[in-house]
PDB file of N, CA and C in Angstrom:
ATOM      1  N   MET U   1    -181.413 -92.921 -44.959  1.00  0.00           N
ATOM      2  CA  MET U   1    -181.104 -91.504 -45.026  1.00  0.00           C
ATOM      3  C   MET U   1    -180.658 -91.018 -43.649  1.00  0.00           C
ATOM      4  N   ARG U   2    -179.544 -90.310 -43.609  1.00  0.00           N
ATOM      5  CA  ARG U   2    -178.981 -89.820 -42.357  1.00  0.00           C
ATOM      6  C   ARG U   2    -179.680 -88.529 -41.929  1.00  0.00           C
ATOM      7  N   LEU U   3    -179.972 -88.445 -40.633  1.00  0.00           N
ATOM      8  CA  LEU U   3    -180.596 -87.240 -40.100  1.00  0.00           C
ATOM      9  C   LEU U   3    -179.596 -86.091 -40.038  1.00  0.00           C
ATOM     10  N   LEU U   4    -180.059 -84.901 -40.330  1.00  0.00           N
ATOM     11  CA  LEU U   4    -179.261 -83.699 -40.172  1.00  0.00           C
ATOM     12  C   LEU U   4    -179.151 -83.406 -38.679  1.00  0.00           C
ATOM     13  N   LYS U   5    -177.922 -83.270 -38.183  1.00  0.00           N
ATOM     14  CA  LYS U   5    -177.707 -82.956 -36.766  1.00  0.00           C
ATOM     15  C   LYS U   5    -177.500 -81.452 -36.628  1.00  0.00           C
ATOM     16  N   VAL U   6    -178.349 -80.830 -35.803  1.00  0.00           N
ATOM     17  CA  VAL U   6    -178.319 -79.381 -35.628  1.00  0.00           C
ATOM     18  C   VAL U   6    -178.121 -79.056 -34.152  1.00  0.00           C
ATOM     19  N   ALA U   7    -177.181 -78.143 -33.879  1.00  0.00           N
ATOM     20  CA  ALA U   7    -176.907 -77.709 -32.509  1.00  0.00           C
ATOM     21  C   ALA U   7    -177.193 -76.218 -32.390  1.00  0.00           C
ATOM     22  N   PHE U   8    -177.818 -75.836 -31.306  1.00  0.00           N
ATOM     23  CA  PHE U   8    -178.185 -74.440 -31.080  1.00  0.00           C
ATOM     24  C   PHE U   8    -177.481 -73.894 -29.853  1.00  0.00           C
ATOM     25  N   GLN U   9    -177.130 -72.618 -29.923  1.00  0.00           N
ATOM     26  CA  GLN U   9    -176.586 -71.896 -28.772  1.00  0.00           C
ATOM     27  C   GLN U   9    -177.242 -70.523 -28.764  1.00  0.00           C
ATOM     28  N   THR U  10    -177.764 -70.130 -27.616  1.00  0.00           N
ATOM     29  CA  THR U  10    -178.429 -68.842 -27.489  1.00  0.00           C
ATOM     30  C   THR U  10    -177.664 -67.960 -26.523  1.00  0.00           C
ATOM     31  N   LEU U  11    -177.388 -66.748 -26.951  1.00  0.00           N
ATOM     32  CA  LEU U  11    -176.765 -65.741 -26.101  1.00  0.00           C
ATOM     33  C   LEU U  11    -177.684 -64.527 -26.109  1.00  0.00           C
ATOM     34  N   GLY U  12    -178.028 -64.044 -24.946  1.00  0.00           N
ATOM     35  CA  GLY U  12    -178.852 -62.842 -24.924  1.00  0.00           C
ATOM     36  C   GLY U  12    -180.134 -63.002 -24.149  1.00  0.00           C
ATOM     37  N   CYS U  13    -181.105 -62.239 -24.542  1.00  0.00           N
ATOM     38  CA  CYS U  13    -182.341 -62.054 -23.787  1.00  0.00           C
ATOM     39  C   CYS U  13    -183.339 -63.202 -23.973  1.00  0.00           C
ATOM     40  N   LYS U  14    -184.448 -63.059 -23.265  1.00  0.00           N
ATOM     41  CA  LYS U  14    -185.531 -64.054 -23.337  1.00  0.00           C
ATOM     42  C   LYS U  14    -186.079 -64.169 -24.758  1.00  0.00           C
ATOM     43  N   LEU U  15    -186.135 -63.068 -25.479  1.00  0.00           N
ATOM     44  CA  LEU U  15    -186.621 -63.118 -26.860  1.00  0.00           C
ATOM     45  C   LEU U  15    -185.725 -64.015 -27.704  1.00  0.00           C
ATOM     46  N   ASN U  16    -184.420 -63.893 -27.536  1.00  0.00           N
ATOM     47  CA  ASN U  16    -183.498 -64.771 -28.263  1.00  0.00           C
ATOM     48  C   ASN U  16    -183.765 -66.227 -27.907  1.00  0.00           C
ATOM     49  N   GLN U  17    -184.008 -66.499 -26.642  1.00  0.00           N
ATOM     50  CA  GLN U  17    -184.272 -67.871 -26.209  1.00  0.00           C
ATOM     51  C   GLN U  17    -185.535 -68.413 -26.864  1.00  0.00           C
ATOM     52  N   LEU U  18    -186.577 -67.592 -26.930  1.00  0.00           N
ATOM     53  CA  LEU U  18    -187.823 -68.022 -27.576  1.00  0.00           C
ATOM     54  C   LEU U  18    -187.628 -68.235 -29.074  1.00  0.00           C
ATOM     55  N   GLU U  19    -186.858 -67.362 -29.712  1.00  0.00           N
ATOM     56  CA  GLU U  19    -186.579 -67.526 -31.145  1.00  0.00           C
ATOM     57  C   GLU U  19    -185.823 -68.819 -31.412  1.00  0.00           C
ATOM     58  N   THR U  20    -184.829 -69.109 -30.571  1.00  0.00           N
ATOM     59  CA  THR U  20    -184.055 -70.338 -30.743  1.00  0.00           C
ATOM     60  C   THR U  20    -184.936 -71.560 -30.547  1.00  0.00           C
ATOM     61  N   GLU U  21    -185.800 -71.511 -29.549  1.00  0.00           N
ATOM     62  CA  GLU U  21    -186.717 -72.626 -29.302  1.00  0.00           C
ATOM     63  C   GLU U  21    -187.625 -72.848 -30.507  1.00  0.00           C
ATOM     64  N   SER U  22    -188.104 -71.770 -31.097  1.00  0.00           N
ATOM     65  CA  SER U  22    -188.956 -71.866 -32.280  1.00  0.00           C
ATOM     66  C   SER U  22    -188.192 -72.455 -33.468  1.00  0.00           C
ATOM     67  N   LEU U  23    -186.953 -72.015 -33.663  1.00  0.00           N
ATOM     68  CA  LEU U  23    -186.123 -72.570 -34.739  1.00  0.00           C
ATOM     69  C   LEU U  23    -185.862 -74.057 -34.527  1.00  0.00           C
ATOM     70  N   ALA U  24    -185.541 -74.429 -33.299  1.00  0.00           N
ATOM     71  CA  ALA U  24    -185.278 -75.836 -32.993  1.00  0.00           C
ATOM     72  C   ALA U  24    -186.521 -76.684 -33.254  1.00  0.00           C
ATOM     73  N   ASP U  25    -187.682 -76.172 -32.873  1.00  0.00           N
ATOM     74  CA  ASP U  25    -188.931 -76.896 -33.131  1.00  0.00           C
ATOM     75  C   ASP U  25    -189.156 -77.082 -34.630  1.00  0.00           C
ATOM     76  N   ALA U  26    -188.864 -76.042 -35.416  1.00  0.00           N
ATOM     77  CA  ALA U  26    -189.054 -76.126 -36.867  1.00  0.00           C
ATOM     78  C   ALA U  26    -188.098 -77.140 -37.489  1.00  0.00           C
ATOM     79  N   PHE U  27    -186.845 -77.122 -37.067  1.00  0.00           N
ATOM     80  CA  PHE U  27    -185.880 -78.099 -37.584  1.00  0.00           C
ATOM     81  C   PHE U  27    -186.292 -79.515 -37.194  1.00  0.00           C
ATOM     82  N   SER U  28    -186.723 -79.675 -35.951  1.00  0.00           N
ATOM     83  CA  SER U  28    -187.147 -80.991 -35.476  1.00  0.00           C
ATOM     84  C   SER U  28    -188.358 -81.492 -36.268  1.00  0.00           C
ATOM     85  N   ALA U  29    -189.317 -80.618 -36.506  1.00  0.00           N
ATOM     86  CA  ALA U  29    -190.507 -80.988 -37.277  1.00  0.00           C
ATOM     87  C   ALA U  29    -190.146 -81.376 -38.708  1.00  0.00           C
ATOM     88  N   ALA U  30    -189.058 -80.809 -39.216  1.00  0.00           N
ATOM     89  CA  ALA U  30    -188.604 -81.128 -40.576  1.00  0.00           C
ATOM     90  C   ALA U  30    -187.747 -82.389 -40.615  1.00  0.00           C
ATOM     91  N   GLY U  31    -187.534 -83.002 -39.441  1.00  0.00           N
ATOM     92  CA  GLY U  31    -186.811 -84.264 -39.405  1.00  0.00           C
ATOM     93  C   GLY U  31    -185.378 -84.189 -38.927  1.00  0.00           C
ATOM     94  N   ALA U  32    -184.932 -83.029 -38.494  1.00  0.00           N
ATOM     95  CA  ALA U  32    -183.556 -82.889 -38.007  1.00  0.00           C
ATOM     96  C   ALA U  32    -183.448 -83.408 -36.576  1.00  0.00           C
ATOM     97  N   LEU U  33    -182.249 -83.805 -36.223  1.00  0.00           N
ATOM     98  CA  LEU U  33    -181.947 -84.252 -34.866  1.00  0.00           C
ATOM     99  C   LEU U  33    -181.279 -83.094 -34.137  1.00  0.00           C
ATOM    100  N   ILE U  34    -181.874 -82.649 -33.041  1.00  0.00           N
ATOM    101  CA  ILE U  34    -181.325 -81.545 -32.257  1.00  0.00           C
ATOM    102  C   ILE U  34    -180.377 -82.138 -31.223  1.00  0.00           C
ATOM    103  N   ILE U  35    -179.134 -81.645 -31.222  1.00  0.00           N
ATOM    104  CA  ILE U  35    -178.114 -82.186 -30.324  1.00  0.00           C
ATOM    105  C   ILE U  35    -177.496 -81.059 -29.502  1.00  0.00           C
ATOM    106  N   PRO U  36    -176.799 -81.405 -28.410  1.00  0.00           N
ATOM    107  CA  PRO U  36    -176.120 -80.371 -27.614  1.00  0.00           C
ATOM    108  C   PRO U  36    -175.053 -79.651 -28.436  1.00  0.00           C
ATOM    109  N   PHE U  37    -174.827 -78.397 -28.102  1.00  0.00           N
ATOM    110  CA  PHE U  37    -173.901 -77.558 -28.862  1.00  0.00           C
ATOM    111  C   PHE U  37    -172.470 -78.061 -28.808  1.00  0.00           C
ATOM    112  N   ASP U  38    -172.115 -78.768 -27.750  1.00  0.00           N
ATOM    113  CA  ASP U  38    -170.730 -79.239 -27.622  1.00  0.00           C
ATOM    114  C   ASP U  38    -170.473 -80.555 -28.347  1.00  0.00           C
ATOM    115  N   GLU U  39    -171.468 -81.063 -29.060  1.00  0.00           N
ATOM    116  CA  GLU U  39    -171.289 -82.272 -29.862  1.00  0.00           C
ATOM    117  C   GLU U  39    -171.070 -81.889 -31.329  1.00  0.00           C
ATOM    118  N   GLU U  40    -170.541 -82.833 -32.102  1.00  0.00           N
ATOM    119  CA  GLU U  40    -170.293 -82.579 -33.524  1.00  0.00           C
ATOM    120  C   GLU U  40    -171.618 -82.562 -34.281  1.00  0.00           C
ATOM    121  N   ALA U  41    -171.880 -81.452 -34.960  1.00  0.00           N
ATOM    122  CA  ALA U  41    -173.140 -81.277 -35.683  1.00  0.00           C
ATOM    123  C   ALA U  41    -172.867 -80.986 -37.154  1.00  0.00           C
ATOM    124  N   ASP U  42    -173.904 -81.154 -37.955  1.00  0.00           N
ATOM    125  CA  ASP U  42    -173.827 -80.762 -39.361  1.00  0.00           C
ATOM    126  C   ASP U  42    -174.043 -79.255 -39.506  1.00  0.00           C
ATOM    127  N   LEU U  43    -174.819 -78.703 -38.587  1.00  0.00           N
ATOM    128  CA  LEU U  43    -175.157 -77.285 -38.627  1.00  0.00           C
ATOM    129  C   LEU U  43    -175.174 -76.734 -37.207  1.00  0.00           C
ATOM    130  N   TYR U  44    -174.487 -75.615 -37.008  1.00  0.00           N
ATOM    131  CA  TYR U  44    -174.500 -74.914 -35.722  1.00  0.00           C
ATOM    132  C   TYR U  44    -175.245 -73.602 -35.912  1.00  0.00           C
ATOM    133  N   VAL U  45    -176.192 -73.332 -35.024  1.00  0.00           N
ATOM    134  CA  VAL U  45    -176.940 -72.083 -35.064  1.00  0.00           C
ATOM    135  C   VAL U  45    -176.632 -71.317 -33.784  1.00  0.00           C
ATOM    136  N   VAL U  46    -176.073 -70.113 -33.949  1.00  0.00           N
ATOM    137  CA  VAL U  46    -175.788 -69.246 -32.809  1.00  0.00           C
ATOM    138  C   VAL U  46    -176.712 -68.041 -32.925  1.00  0.00           C
ATOM    139  N   ASN U  47    -177.617 -67.913 -31.980  1.00  0.00           N
ATOM    140  CA  ASN U  47    -178.552 -66.795 -31.962  1.00  0.00           C
ATOM    141  C   ASN U  47    -178.074 -65.824 -30.895  1.00  0.00           C
ATOM    142  N   THR U  48    -177.678 -64.638 -31.329  1.00  0.00           N
ATOM    143  CA  THR U  48    -177.105 -63.681 -30.392  1.00  0.00           C
ATOM    144  C   THR U  48    -177.497 -62.258 -30.750  1.00  0.00           C
ATOM    145  N   CYS U  49    -177.290 -61.394 -29.803  1.00  0.00           N
ATOM    146  CA  CYS U  49    -177.470 -59.961 -29.983  1.00  0.00           C
ATOM    147  C   CYS U  49    -176.210 -59.302 -29.443  1.00  0.00           C
ATOM    148  N   THR U  50    -175.576 -58.478 -30.229  1.00  0.00           N
ATOM    149  CA  THR U  50    -174.298 -57.901 -29.800  1.00  0.00           C
ATOM    150  C   THR U  50    -174.444 -56.405 -29.545  1.00  0.00           C
ATOM    151  N   VAL U  51    -175.224 -56.077 -28.552  1.00  0.00           N
ATOM    152  CA  VAL U  51    -175.425 -54.678 -28.184  1.00  0.00           C
ATOM    153  C   VAL U  51    -174.164 -54.105 -27.551  1.00  0.00           C
ATOM    154  N   THR U  52    -173.469 -54.916 -26.770  1.00  0.00           N
ATOM    155  CA  THR U  52    -172.249 -54.450 -26.110  1.00  0.00           C
ATOM    156  C   THR U  52    -171.032 -55.163 -26.687  1.00  0.00           C
ATOM    157  N   SER U  53    -169.862 -54.582 -26.478  1.00  0.00           N
ATOM    158  CA  SER U  53    -168.641 -55.224 -26.976  1.00  0.00           C
ATOM    159  C   SER U  53    -168.378 -56.538 -26.247  1.00  0.00           C
ATOM    160  N   LYS U  54    -168.766 -56.622 -24.976  1.00  0.00           N
ATOM    161  CA  LYS U  54    -168.592 -57.873 -24.227  1.00  0.00           C
ATOM    162  C   LYS U  54    -169.459 -58.980 -24.834  1.00  0.00           C
ATOM    163  N   ALA U  55    -170.683 -58.637 -25.206  1.00  0.00           N
ATOM    164  CA  ALA U  55    -171.571 -59.615 -25.839  1.00  0.00           C
ATOM    165  C   ALA U  55    -171.002 -60.061 -27.178  1.00  0.00           C
ATOM    166  N   GLU U  56    -170.424 -59.131 -27.916  1.00  0.00           N
ATOM    167  CA  GLU U  56    -169.825 -59.479 -29.206  1.00  0.00           C
ATOM    168  C   GLU U  56    -168.639 -60.421 -29.017  1.00  0.00           C
ATOM    169  N   GLN U  57    -167.816 -60.172 -28.014  1.00  0.00           N
ATOM    170  CA  GLN U  57    -166.683 -61.055 -27.726  1.00  0.00           C
ATOM    171  C   GLN U  57    -167.165 -62.460 -27.384  1.00  0.00           C
ATOM    172  N   LYS U  58    -168.210 -62.542 -26.576  1.00  0.00           N
ATOM    173  CA  LYS U  58    -168.749 -63.847 -26.190  1.00  0.00           C
ATOM    174  C   LYS U  58    -169.298 -64.575 -27.417  1.00  0.00           C
ATOM    175  N   ALA U  59    -169.992 -63.854 -28.288  1.00  0.00           N
ATOM    176  CA  ALA U  59    -170.543 -64.463 -29.500  1.00  0.00           C
ATOM    177  C   ALA U  59    -169.425 -64.994 -30.397  1.00  0.00           C
ATOM    178  N   ARG U  60    -168.366 -64.224 -30.547  1.00  0.00           N
ATOM    179  CA  ARG U  60    -167.237 -64.675 -31.373  1.00  0.00           C
ATOM    180  C   ARG U  60    -166.585 -65.921 -30.779  1.00  0.00           C
ATOM    181  N   ARG U  61    -166.468 -65.977 -29.451  1.00  0.00           N
ATOM    182  CA  ARG U  61    -165.878 -67.139 -28.792  1.00  0.00           C
ATOM    183  C   ARG U  61    -166.723 -68.396 -29.053  1.00  0.00           C
ATOM    184  N   VAL U  62    -168.039 -68.256 -28.954  1.00  0.00           N
ATOM    185  CA  VAL U  62    -168.931 -69.398 -29.189  1.00  0.00           C
ATOM    186  C   VAL U  62    -168.836 -69.860 -30.643  1.00  0.00           C
ATOM    187  N   MET U  63    -168.750 -68.926 -31.577  1.00  0.00           N
ATOM    188  CA  MET U  63    -168.652 -69.305 -32.989  1.00  0.00           C
ATOM    189  C   MET U  63    -167.318 -69.987 -33.292  1.00  0.00           C
ATOM    190  N   ARG U  64    -166.242 -69.521 -32.663  1.00  0.00           N
ATOM    191  CA  ARG U  64    -164.948 -70.205 -32.846  1.00  0.00           C
ATOM    192  C   ARG U  64    -165.017 -71.624 -32.287  1.00  0.00           C
ATOM    193  N   GLN U  65    -165.711 -71.789 -31.166  1.00  0.00           N
ATOM    194  CA  GLN U  65    -165.874 -73.122 -30.572  1.00  0.00           C
ATOM    195  C   GLN U  65    -166.557 -74.057 -31.566  1.00  0.00           C
ATOM    196  N   ALA U  66    -167.572 -73.572 -32.242  1.00  0.00           N
ATOM    197  CA  ALA U  66    -168.282 -74.399 -33.221  1.00  0.00           C
ATOM    198  C   ALA U  66    -167.374 -74.765 -34.393  1.00  0.00           C
ATOM    199  N   LEU U  67    -166.505 -73.855 -34.790  1.00  0.00           N
ATOM    200  CA  LEU U  67    -165.613 -74.122 -35.924  1.00  0.00           C
ATOM    201  C   LEU U  67    -164.606 -75.229 -35.642  1.00  0.00           C
ATOM    202  N   VAL U  68    -164.164 -75.367 -34.408  1.00  0.00           N
ATOM    203  CA  VAL U  68    -163.151 -76.377 -34.095  1.00  0.00           C
ATOM    204  C   VAL U  68    -163.748 -77.750 -33.825  1.00  0.00           C
ATOM    205  N   GLN U  69    -165.046 -77.847 -33.724  1.00  0.00           N
ATOM    206  CA  GLN U  69    -165.677 -79.147 -33.452  1.00  0.00           C
ATOM    207  C   GLN U  69    -165.792 -79.982 -34.700  1.00  0.00           C
TER     208      GLN U  69
END
């Protein structure tokens, strides 16, 4: 059985970072392989907060990056 490869990217505050870490731990405990965001994954998780338009632009750029991988 092939492991699910999951890549995480966090944009934003410390709370977002803690949430992403918790999600990664849960996926890992369920048997997923956590890989760097710039590698080809089965699932990309982008955790972001778009309070400002600049943050929203950055989030969209990261999501487009995941789509082309």
